[in-house]
Amino acid sequence: AQKITQTQPGMFVQEKEAVTLDCTYDTSDPSYGLFWYKQPSSGEMIFLIYQGSYDQQNATEGRYSLNFQKARKSANLVISASQLGDSAMYFCAMSGGSNYKLTFGKGTLLTVNP
Amino acid sequence: GAVVSQHPSRVICKSGTSVKIECRSLDFQATTMFWYRQFPKQSLMLMATSNEGSKATYEQGVEKDKFLINHASLTLSTLTVTSAHPEDSSFYICSASDRTSSYNEQFFGPGTRLTVL
């Protein structure tokens, strides 16, 4: 069984600062994928970044980077230069196994202060 | 990027009625679609996996007769909440899997907020 743990229910960051959202995972599958999604108050799920279990380098997408530490089973999301529009719920998720189902963590509510 | 639509975005119905929610992949063929349920301030809970042309696979604890899923084509899946009750009020989100994606990414619809009175 797969499990995603997000231990930070809420995080605060000042505008223009960087913030790290924690995510640890557990799986017995040798091949898996790790995703981060952003969910603003409107409810839509916005894909941010992906890291494959065999990827040698950490994924980056603009201001988002994924700090992938395989041995520690962690996949933390780093948001650089936070903006007010980054305030939202952030979910870490994992895929693997048949049908590529996603297992989600409980989420972290990020608030960016001006 | 791939676009998934959901209709309606918001629905209010009376207890005992049935509600149908549509999920469409607009610019790609989705062999697999997923239905999630999300309560306020909680995470997404997978309800079922829907493969085109075959019966849906439901997660443990999800009532098949309560939540009817049909995936009749490669671009459309529907979720029907039958005999809805107030406890069925929730945010329902679908996603569609693009098998041509390098990592089989799921693309999410905007969600449907169901309120049962």
PDB file of C-alpha atoms in Angstrom:
ATOM      1  CA  ALA A   1       0.000   0.000   0.000  1.00  0.00           C
ATOM      2  CA  GLN A   2       1.091   3.508  -0.694  1.00  0.00           C
ATOM      3  CA  LYS A   3       1.054   6.304   1.836  1.00  0.00           C
ATOM      4  CA  ILE A   4       1.725  10.015   1.649  1.00  0.00           C
ATOM      5  CA  THR A   5       2.366  12.076   4.773  1.00  0.00           C
ATOM      6  CA  GLN A   6       2.190  15.847   4.915  1.00  0.00           C
ATOM      7  CA  THR A   7       2.912  16.912   8.480  1.00  0.00           C
ATOM      8  CA  GLN A   8       2.286  20.644   8.089  1.00  0.00           C
ATOM      9  CA  PRO A   9      -1.438  21.460   8.233  1.00  0.00           C
ATOM     10  CA  GLY A  10      -0.636  25.130   7.704  1.00  0.00           C
ATOM     11  CA  MET A  11       2.333  27.260   6.726  1.00  0.00           C
ATOM     12  CA  PHE A  12       2.898  30.993   6.601  1.00  0.00           C
ATOM     13  CA  VAL A  13       5.453  32.803   4.463  1.00  0.00           C
ATOM     14  CA  GLN A  14       6.238  36.408   3.693  1.00  0.00           C
ATOM     15  CA  GLU A  15       5.816  37.585   0.141  1.00  0.00           C
ATOM     16  CA  LYS A  16       9.034  37.171  -1.904  1.00  0.00           C
ATOM     17  CA  GLU A  17      10.445  34.633   0.544  1.00  0.00           C
ATOM     18  CA  ALA A  18      10.994  30.948  -0.221  1.00  0.00           C
ATOM     19  CA  VAL A  19       9.004  28.216   1.496  1.00  0.00           C
ATOM     20  CA  THR A  20       9.366  24.438   1.744  1.00  0.00           C
ATOM     21  CA  LEU A  21       6.353  22.160   2.034  1.00  0.00           C
ATOM     22  CA  ASP A  22       7.158  18.750   3.415  1.00  0.00           C
ATOM     23  CA  CYS A  23       6.092  15.405   1.977  1.00  0.00           C
ATOM     24  CA  THR A  24       7.203  11.908   2.885  1.00  0.00           C
ATOM     25  CA  TYR A  25       6.004   8.746   1.239  1.00  0.00           C
ATOM     26  CA  ASP A  26       5.988   5.027   1.653  1.00  0.00           C
ATOM     27  CA  THR A  27       5.636   2.396  -1.039  1.00  0.00           C
ATOM     28  CA  SER A  28       6.876  -1.052  -1.939  1.00  0.00           C
ATOM     29  CA  ASP A  29       6.726  -0.334  -5.679  1.00  0.00           C
ATOM     30  CA  PRO A  30      10.168   0.150  -7.246  1.00  0.00           C
ATOM     31  CA  SER A  31       8.643   2.444  -9.872  1.00  0.00           C
ATOM     32  CA  TYR A  32       6.484   5.349  -8.785  1.00  0.00           C
ATOM     33  CA  GLY A  33       5.765   8.977  -9.463  1.00  0.00           C
ATOM     34  CA  LEU A  34       5.431  11.896  -7.123  1.00  0.00           C
ATOM     35  CA  PHE A  35       3.229  14.889  -7.871  1.00  0.00           C
ATOM     36  CA  TRP A  36       2.434  18.214  -6.288  1.00  0.00           C
ATOM     37  CA  TYR A  37      -0.877  19.922  -6.896  1.00  0.00           C
ATOM     38  CA  LYS A  38      -2.169  23.333  -5.867  1.00  0.00           C
ATOM     39  CA  GLN A  39      -5.816  23.786  -4.962  1.00  0.00           C
ATOM     40  CA  PRO A  40      -6.991  27.383  -4.582  1.00  0.00           C
ATOM     41  CA  SER A  41     -10.275  28.218  -2.910  1.00  0.00           C
ATOM     42  CA  SER A  42     -12.067  27.758  -6.242  1.00  0.00           C
ATOM     43  CA  GLY A  43     -11.423  24.029  -5.915  1.00  0.00           C
ATOM     44  CA  GLU A  44      -9.611  23.258  -9.144  1.00  0.00           C
ATOM     45  CA  MET A  45      -6.558  21.024  -8.897  1.00  0.00           C
ATOM     46  CA  ILE A  46      -3.564  22.623 -10.594  1.00  0.00           C
ATOM     47  CA  PHE A  47      -0.615  20.391 -11.468  1.00  0.00           C
ATOM     48  CA  LEU A  48       2.678  21.904 -10.364  1.00  0.00           C
ATOM     49  CA  ILE A  49       5.502  19.422 -10.701  1.00  0.00           C
ATOM     50  CA  TYR A  50       6.370  15.752 -11.159  1.00  0.00           C
ATOM     51  CA  GLN A  51       9.276  13.564 -10.070  1.00  0.00           C
ATOM     52  CA  GLY A  52       9.789  10.010 -11.243  1.00  0.00           C
ATOM     53  CA  SER A  53      11.384   7.492  -8.934  1.00  0.00           C
ATOM     54  CA  TYR A  54      14.189   6.843 -11.417  1.00  0.00           C
ATOM     55  CA  ASP A  55      14.868  10.474 -12.209  1.00  0.00           C
ATOM     56  CA  GLN A  56      18.414  11.366 -11.282  1.00  0.00           C
ATOM     57  CA  GLN A  57      17.872  15.090 -11.046  1.00  0.00           C
ATOM     58  CA  ASN A  58      15.394  17.041  -8.960  1.00  0.00           C
ATOM     59  CA  ALA A  59      12.477  18.363 -10.971  1.00  0.00           C
ATOM     60  CA  THR A  60      12.068  22.092 -11.478  1.00  0.00           C
ATOM     61  CA  GLU A  61       9.229  24.097 -13.017  1.00  0.00           C
ATOM     62  CA  GLY A  62       9.675  27.834 -12.855  1.00  0.00           C
ATOM     63  CA  ARG A  63       9.463  28.894  -9.211  1.00  0.00           C
ATOM     64  CA  TYR A  64       8.714  25.330  -8.116  1.00  0.00           C
ATOM     65  CA  SER A  65      11.345  22.741  -7.380  1.00  0.00           C
ATOM     66  CA  LEU A  66      11.076  19.318  -5.861  1.00  0.00           C
ATOM     67  CA  ASN A  67      13.701  18.270  -3.344  1.00  0.00           C
ATOM     68  CA  PHE A  68      13.705  14.518  -3.945  1.00  0.00           C
ATOM     69  CA  GLN A  69      15.596  12.445  -1.398  1.00  0.00           C
ATOM     70  CA  LYS A  70      14.914   8.846  -2.295  1.00  0.00           C
ATOM     71  CA  ALA A  71      16.735   7.230   0.602  1.00  0.00           C
ATOM     72  CA  ARG A  72      14.744   9.334   3.057  1.00  0.00           C
ATOM     73  CA  LYS A  73      11.547   8.870   1.016  1.00  0.00           C
ATOM     74  CA  SER A  74      10.881  12.558   0.939  1.00  0.00           C
ATOM     75  CA  ALA A  75       9.690  14.815  -1.868  1.00  0.00           C
ATOM     76  CA  ASN A  76       9.497  18.320  -0.517  1.00  0.00           C
ATOM     77  CA  LEU A  77       8.171  21.179  -2.635  1.00  0.00           C
ATOM     78  CA  VAL A  78      10.142  24.403  -2.626  1.00  0.00           C
ATOM     79  CA  ILE A  79       8.438  27.574  -3.795  1.00  0.00           C
ATOM     80  CA  SER A  80      10.816  30.427  -4.402  1.00  0.00           C
ATOM     81  CA  ALA A  81       9.885  34.123  -4.347  1.00  0.00           C
ATOM     82  CA  SER A  82       6.408  33.538  -2.934  1.00  0.00           C
ATOM     83  CA  GLN A  83       3.559  35.556  -4.347  1.00  0.00           C
ATOM     84  CA  LEU A  84       0.188  36.416  -2.831  1.00  0.00           C
ATOM     85  CA  GLY A  85      -1.427  34.204  -5.454  1.00  0.00           C
ATOM     86  CA  ASP A  86       0.443  31.214  -4.074  1.00  0.00           C
ATOM     87  CA  SER A  87      -1.919  31.156  -1.088  1.00  0.00           C
ATOM     88  CA  ALA A  88      -3.754  27.856  -1.483  1.00  0.00           C
ATOM     89  CA  MET A  89      -3.918  24.251  -0.378  1.00  0.00           C
ATOM     90  CA  TYR A  90      -1.025  22.116  -1.597  1.00  0.00           C
ATOM     91  CA  PHE A  91      -1.277  18.374  -2.007  1.00  0.00           C
ATOM     92  CA  CYS A  92       1.505  15.860  -2.451  1.00  0.00           C
ATOM     93  CA  ALA A  93       0.466  12.712  -4.304  1.00  0.00           C
ATOM     94  CA  MET A  94       1.974   9.449  -5.459  1.00  0.00           C
ATOM     95  CA  SER A  95       1.185   7.134  -8.328  1.00  0.00           C
ATOM     96  CA  GLY A  96       2.122   3.539  -8.880  1.00  0.00           C
ATOM     97  CA  GLY A  97       0.654   0.134  -9.413  1.00  0.00           C
ATOM     98  CA  SER A  98      -2.130  -0.697 -11.809  1.00  0.00           C
ATOM     99  CA  ASN A  99      -4.267   2.057 -13.303  1.00  0.00           C
ATOM    100  CA  TYR A 100      -1.858   4.638 -11.952  1.00  0.00           C
ATOM    101  CA  LYS A 101      -4.146   5.635  -9.119  1.00  0.00           C
ATOM    102  CA  LEU A 102      -3.075   8.668  -7.129  1.00  0.00           C
ATOM    103  CA  THR A 103      -2.718   8.567  -3.362  1.00  0.00           C
ATOM    104  CA  PHE A 104      -2.967  12.012  -1.811  1.00  0.00           C
ATOM    105  CA  GLY A 105      -1.600  13.459   1.392  1.00  0.00           C
ATOM    106  CA  LYS A 106      -3.792  15.503   3.710  1.00  0.00           C
ATOM    107  CA  GLY A 107      -2.506  18.741   2.311  1.00  0.00           C
ATOM    108  CA  THR A 108      -0.813  21.897   3.582  1.00  0.00           C
ATOM    109  CA  LEU A 109      -2.598  25.241   3.608  1.00  0.00           C
ATOM    110  CA  LEU A 110      -0.096  27.904   2.573  1.00  0.00           C
ATOM    111  CA  THR A 111      -0.741  31.529   3.381  1.00  0.00           C
ATOM    112  CA  VAL A 112       1.455  34.198   1.831  1.00  0.00           C
ATOM    113  CA  ASN A 113       1.517  37.412   3.816  1.00  0.00           C
ATOM    114  CA  PRO A 114       2.142  40.791   2.183  1.00  0.00           C
TER     115      PRO A 114
ATOM    116  CA  GLY B   1      -2.080  21.213 -21.725  1.00  0.00           C
ATOM    117  CA  ALA B   2      -4.927  18.734 -21.648  1.00  0.00           C
ATOM    118  CA  VAL B   3      -8.303  20.068 -20.588  1.00  0.00           C
ATOM    119  CA  VAL B   4     -10.981  18.289 -18.605  1.00  0.00           C
ATOM    120  CA  SER B   5     -14.405  19.800 -18.136  1.00  0.00           C
ATOM    121  CA  GLN B   6     -17.044  18.985 -15.575  1.00  0.00           C
ATOM    122  CA  HIS B   7     -20.711  19.799 -15.658  1.00  0.00           C
ATOM    123  CA  PRO B   8     -22.473  21.121 -13.702  1.00  0.00           C
ATOM    124  CA  SER B   9     -20.100  23.145 -11.569  1.00  0.00           C
ATOM    125  CA  ARG B  10     -22.652  23.494  -8.834  1.00  0.00           C
ATOM    126  CA  VAL B  11     -25.915  21.703  -8.154  1.00  0.00           C
ATOM    127  CA  ILE B  12     -28.512  21.869  -5.413  1.00  0.00           C
ATOM    128  CA  CYS B  13     -31.095  19.133  -5.213  1.00  0.00           C
ATOM    129  CA  LYS B  14     -33.735  17.779  -2.904  1.00  0.00           C
ATOM    130  CA  SER B  15     -33.206  14.689  -0.828  1.00  0.00           C
ATOM    131  CA  GLY B  16     -34.213  11.548  -2.685  1.00  0.00           C
ATOM    132  CA  THR B  17     -33.489  12.801  -6.175  1.00  0.00           C
ATOM    133  CA  SER B  18     -30.671  11.645  -8.457  1.00  0.00           C
ATOM    134  CA  VAL B  19     -27.947  13.874  -9.815  1.00  0.00           C
ATOM    135  CA  LYS B  20     -25.721  13.229 -12.818  1.00  0.00           C
ATOM    136  CA  ILE B  21     -22.264  14.782 -13.153  1.00  0.00           C
ATOM    137  CA  GLU B  22     -20.428  14.711 -16.471  1.00  0.00           C
ATOM    138  CA  CYS B  23     -16.676  14.621 -16.936  1.00  0.00           C
ATOM    139  CA  ARG B  24     -15.224  15.221 -20.401  1.00  0.00           C
ATOM    140  CA  SER B  25     -11.691  15.196 -21.745  1.00  0.00           C
ATOM    141  CA  LEU B  26     -11.785  17.934 -24.365  1.00  0.00           C
ATOM    142  CA  ASP B  27      -8.588  17.473 -26.333  1.00  0.00           C
ATOM    143  CA  PHE B  28      -7.366  13.968 -25.629  1.00  0.00           C
ATOM    144  CA  GLN B  29      -8.655  10.450 -25.324  1.00  0.00           C
ATOM    145  CA  ALA B  30      -8.901   9.242 -21.767  1.00  0.00           C
ATOM    146  CA  THR B  31      -8.888   5.499 -21.428  1.00  0.00           C
ATOM    147  CA  THR B  32      -9.102   5.891 -17.677  1.00  0.00           C
ATOM    148  CA  MET B  33     -11.035   8.406 -15.622  1.00  0.00           C
ATOM    149  CA  PHE B  34     -11.089   8.755 -11.868  1.00  0.00           C
ATOM    150  CA  TRP B  35     -13.757  10.097  -9.536  1.00  0.00           C
ATOM    151  CA  TYR B  36     -12.851  11.735  -6.239  1.00  0.00           C
ATOM    152  CA  ARG B  37     -14.809  13.129  -3.363  1.00  0.00           C
ATOM    153  CA  GLN B  38     -13.572  15.921  -1.139  1.00  0.00           C
ATOM    154  CA  PHE B  39     -15.087  17.135   2.114  1.00  0.00           C
ATOM    155  CA  PRO B  40     -14.293  20.658   3.369  1.00  0.00           C
ATOM    156  CA  LYS B  41     -10.706  21.085   4.531  1.00  0.00           C
ATOM    157  CA  GLN B  42      -9.915  17.457   3.724  1.00  0.00           C
ATOM    158  CA  SER B  43      -7.961  15.642   1.070  1.00  0.00           C
ATOM    159  CA  LEU B  44      -9.280  14.010  -2.074  1.00  0.00           C
ATOM    160  CA  MET B  45     -10.659  10.546  -1.583  1.00  0.00           C
ATOM    161  CA  LEU B  46     -10.694   8.252  -4.598  1.00  0.00           C
ATOM    162  CA  MET B  47     -14.143   6.791  -5.134  1.00  0.00           C
ATOM    163  CA  ALA B  48     -13.696   4.764  -8.290  1.00  0.00           C
ATOM    164  CA  THR B  49     -11.614   4.168 -11.374  1.00  0.00           C
ATOM    165  CA  SER B  50     -13.452   4.123 -14.670  1.00  0.00           C
ATOM    166  CA  ASN B  51     -12.113   2.442 -17.795  1.00  0.00           C
ATOM    167  CA  GLU B  52     -13.757   3.034 -21.146  1.00  0.00           C
ATOM    168  CA  GLY B  53     -16.104   0.240 -22.093  1.00  0.00           C
ATOM    169  CA  SER B  54     -15.866  -1.676 -18.853  1.00  0.00           C
ATOM    170  CA  LYS B  55     -17.326  -1.561 -15.374  1.00  0.00           C
ATOM    171  CA  ALA B  56     -15.881   0.862 -12.891  1.00  0.00           C
ATOM    172  CA  THR B  57     -13.687  -0.335 -10.067  1.00  0.00           C
ATOM    173  CA  TYR B  58     -14.878   1.051  -6.757  1.00  0.00           C
ATOM    174  CA  GLU B  59     -12.732   1.717  -3.712  1.00  0.00           C
ATOM    175  CA  GLN B  60     -13.518  -0.048  -0.498  1.00  0.00           C
ATOM    176  CA  GLY B  61     -16.452   1.492   1.314  1.00  0.00           C
ATOM    177  CA  VAL B  62     -17.943   3.203  -1.739  1.00  0.00           C
ATOM    178  CA  GLU B  63     -21.448   2.006  -2.553  1.00  0.00           C
ATOM    179  CA  LYS B  64     -21.703   0.908  -6.182  1.00  0.00           C
ATOM    180  CA  ASP B  65     -25.483   1.259  -6.280  1.00  0.00           C
ATOM    181  CA  LYS B  66     -25.310   4.706  -4.765  1.00  0.00           C
ATOM    182  CA  PHE B  67     -22.653   6.126  -7.062  1.00  0.00           C
ATOM    183  CA  LEU B  68     -23.235   4.875 -10.595  1.00  0.00           C
ATOM    184  CA  ILE B  69     -20.346   5.420 -12.976  1.00  0.00           C
ATOM    185  CA  ASN B  70     -20.538   5.080 -16.738  1.00  0.00           C
ATOM    186  CA  HIS B  71     -17.577   5.511 -19.087  1.00  0.00           C
ATOM    187  CA  ALA B  72     -19.258   5.111 -22.452  1.00  0.00           C
ATOM    188  CA  SER B  73     -16.641   6.785 -24.622  1.00  0.00           C
ATOM    189  CA  LEU B  74     -12.992   7.796 -24.550  1.00  0.00           C
ATOM    190  CA  THR B  75     -13.956  11.363 -23.724  1.00  0.00           C
ATOM    191  CA  LEU B  76     -16.909  11.058 -21.367  1.00  0.00           C
ATOM    192  CA  SER B  77     -17.536   9.570 -17.951  1.00  0.00           C
ATOM    193  CA  THR B  78     -20.582  10.216 -15.813  1.00  0.00           C
ATOM    194  CA  LEU B  79     -21.196   9.893 -12.097  1.00  0.00           C
ATOM    195  CA  THR B  80     -24.799   9.566 -10.957  1.00  0.00           C
ATOM    196  CA  VAL B  81     -25.561  10.037  -7.294  1.00  0.00           C
ATOM    197  CA  THR B  82     -28.773   8.079  -6.806  1.00  0.00           C
ATOM    198  CA  SER B  83     -31.348   8.918  -4.155  1.00  0.00           C
ATOM    199  CA  ALA B  84     -29.149  11.662  -2.811  1.00  0.00           C
ATOM    200  CA  HIS B  85     -29.184  12.514   0.883  1.00  0.00           C
ATOM    201  CA  PRO B  86     -27.687  15.458   2.786  1.00  0.00           C
ATOM    202  CA  GLU B  87     -24.632  13.379   3.740  1.00  0.00           C
ATOM    203  CA  ASP B  88     -23.835  13.073   0.018  1.00  0.00           C
ATOM    204  CA  SER B  89     -23.225  16.814  -0.102  1.00  0.00           C
ATOM    205  CA  SER B  90     -19.606  17.215  -1.101  1.00  0.00           C
ATOM    206  CA  PHE B  91     -17.185  18.405  -3.766  1.00  0.00           C
ATOM    207  CA  TYR B  92     -16.820  15.826  -6.536  1.00  0.00           C
ATOM    208  CA  ILE B  93     -13.797  15.991  -8.810  1.00  0.00           C
ATOM    209  CA  CYS B  94     -12.995  13.880 -11.824  1.00  0.00           C
ATOM    210  CA  SER B  95      -9.665  13.373 -13.502  1.00  0.00           C
ATOM    211  CA  ALA B  96      -8.654  11.833 -16.783  1.00  0.00           C
ATOM    212  CA  SER B  97      -5.501   9.963 -17.518  1.00  0.00           C
ATOM    213  CA  ASP B  98      -3.594  10.739 -20.687  1.00  0.00           C
ATOM    214  CA  ARG B  99      -1.718   7.583 -21.578  1.00  0.00           C
ATOM    215  CA  THR B 100       0.359   9.484 -24.121  1.00  0.00           C
ATOM    216  CA  SER B 101       1.811  11.584 -21.324  1.00  0.00           C
ATOM    217  CA  SER B 102       5.351  10.683 -20.419  1.00  0.00           C
ATOM    218  CA  TYR B 103       4.326   9.928 -16.870  1.00  0.00           C
ATOM    219  CA  ASN B 104       0.646   9.105 -17.250  1.00  0.00           C
ATOM    220  CA  GLU B 105      -0.416  12.353 -15.687  1.00  0.00           C
ATOM    221  CA  GLN B 106      -3.949  12.851 -14.440  1.00  0.00           C
ATOM    222  CA  PHE B 107      -5.703  16.021 -15.547  1.00  0.00           C
ATOM    223  CA  PHE B 108      -8.384  17.270 -13.208  1.00  0.00           C
ATOM    224  CA  GLY B 109     -11.747  18.779 -13.918  1.00  0.00           C
ATOM    225  CA  PRO B 110     -12.828  21.932 -12.079  1.00  0.00           C
ATOM    226  CA  GLY B 111     -15.092  19.987  -9.730  1.00  0.00           C
ATOM    227  CA  THR B 112     -18.798  19.888  -8.948  1.00  0.00           C
ATOM    228  CA  ARG B 113     -20.169  21.142  -5.674  1.00  0.00           C
ATOM    229  CA  LEU B 114     -23.227  19.106  -4.703  1.00  0.00           C
ATOM    230  CA  THR B 115     -25.616  20.302  -2.022  1.00  0.00           C
ATOM    231  CA  VAL B 116     -28.477  18.034  -1.026  1.00  0.00           C
ATOM    232  CA  LEU B 117     -31.247  19.711   0.929  1.00  0.00           C
TER     233      LEU B 117
END
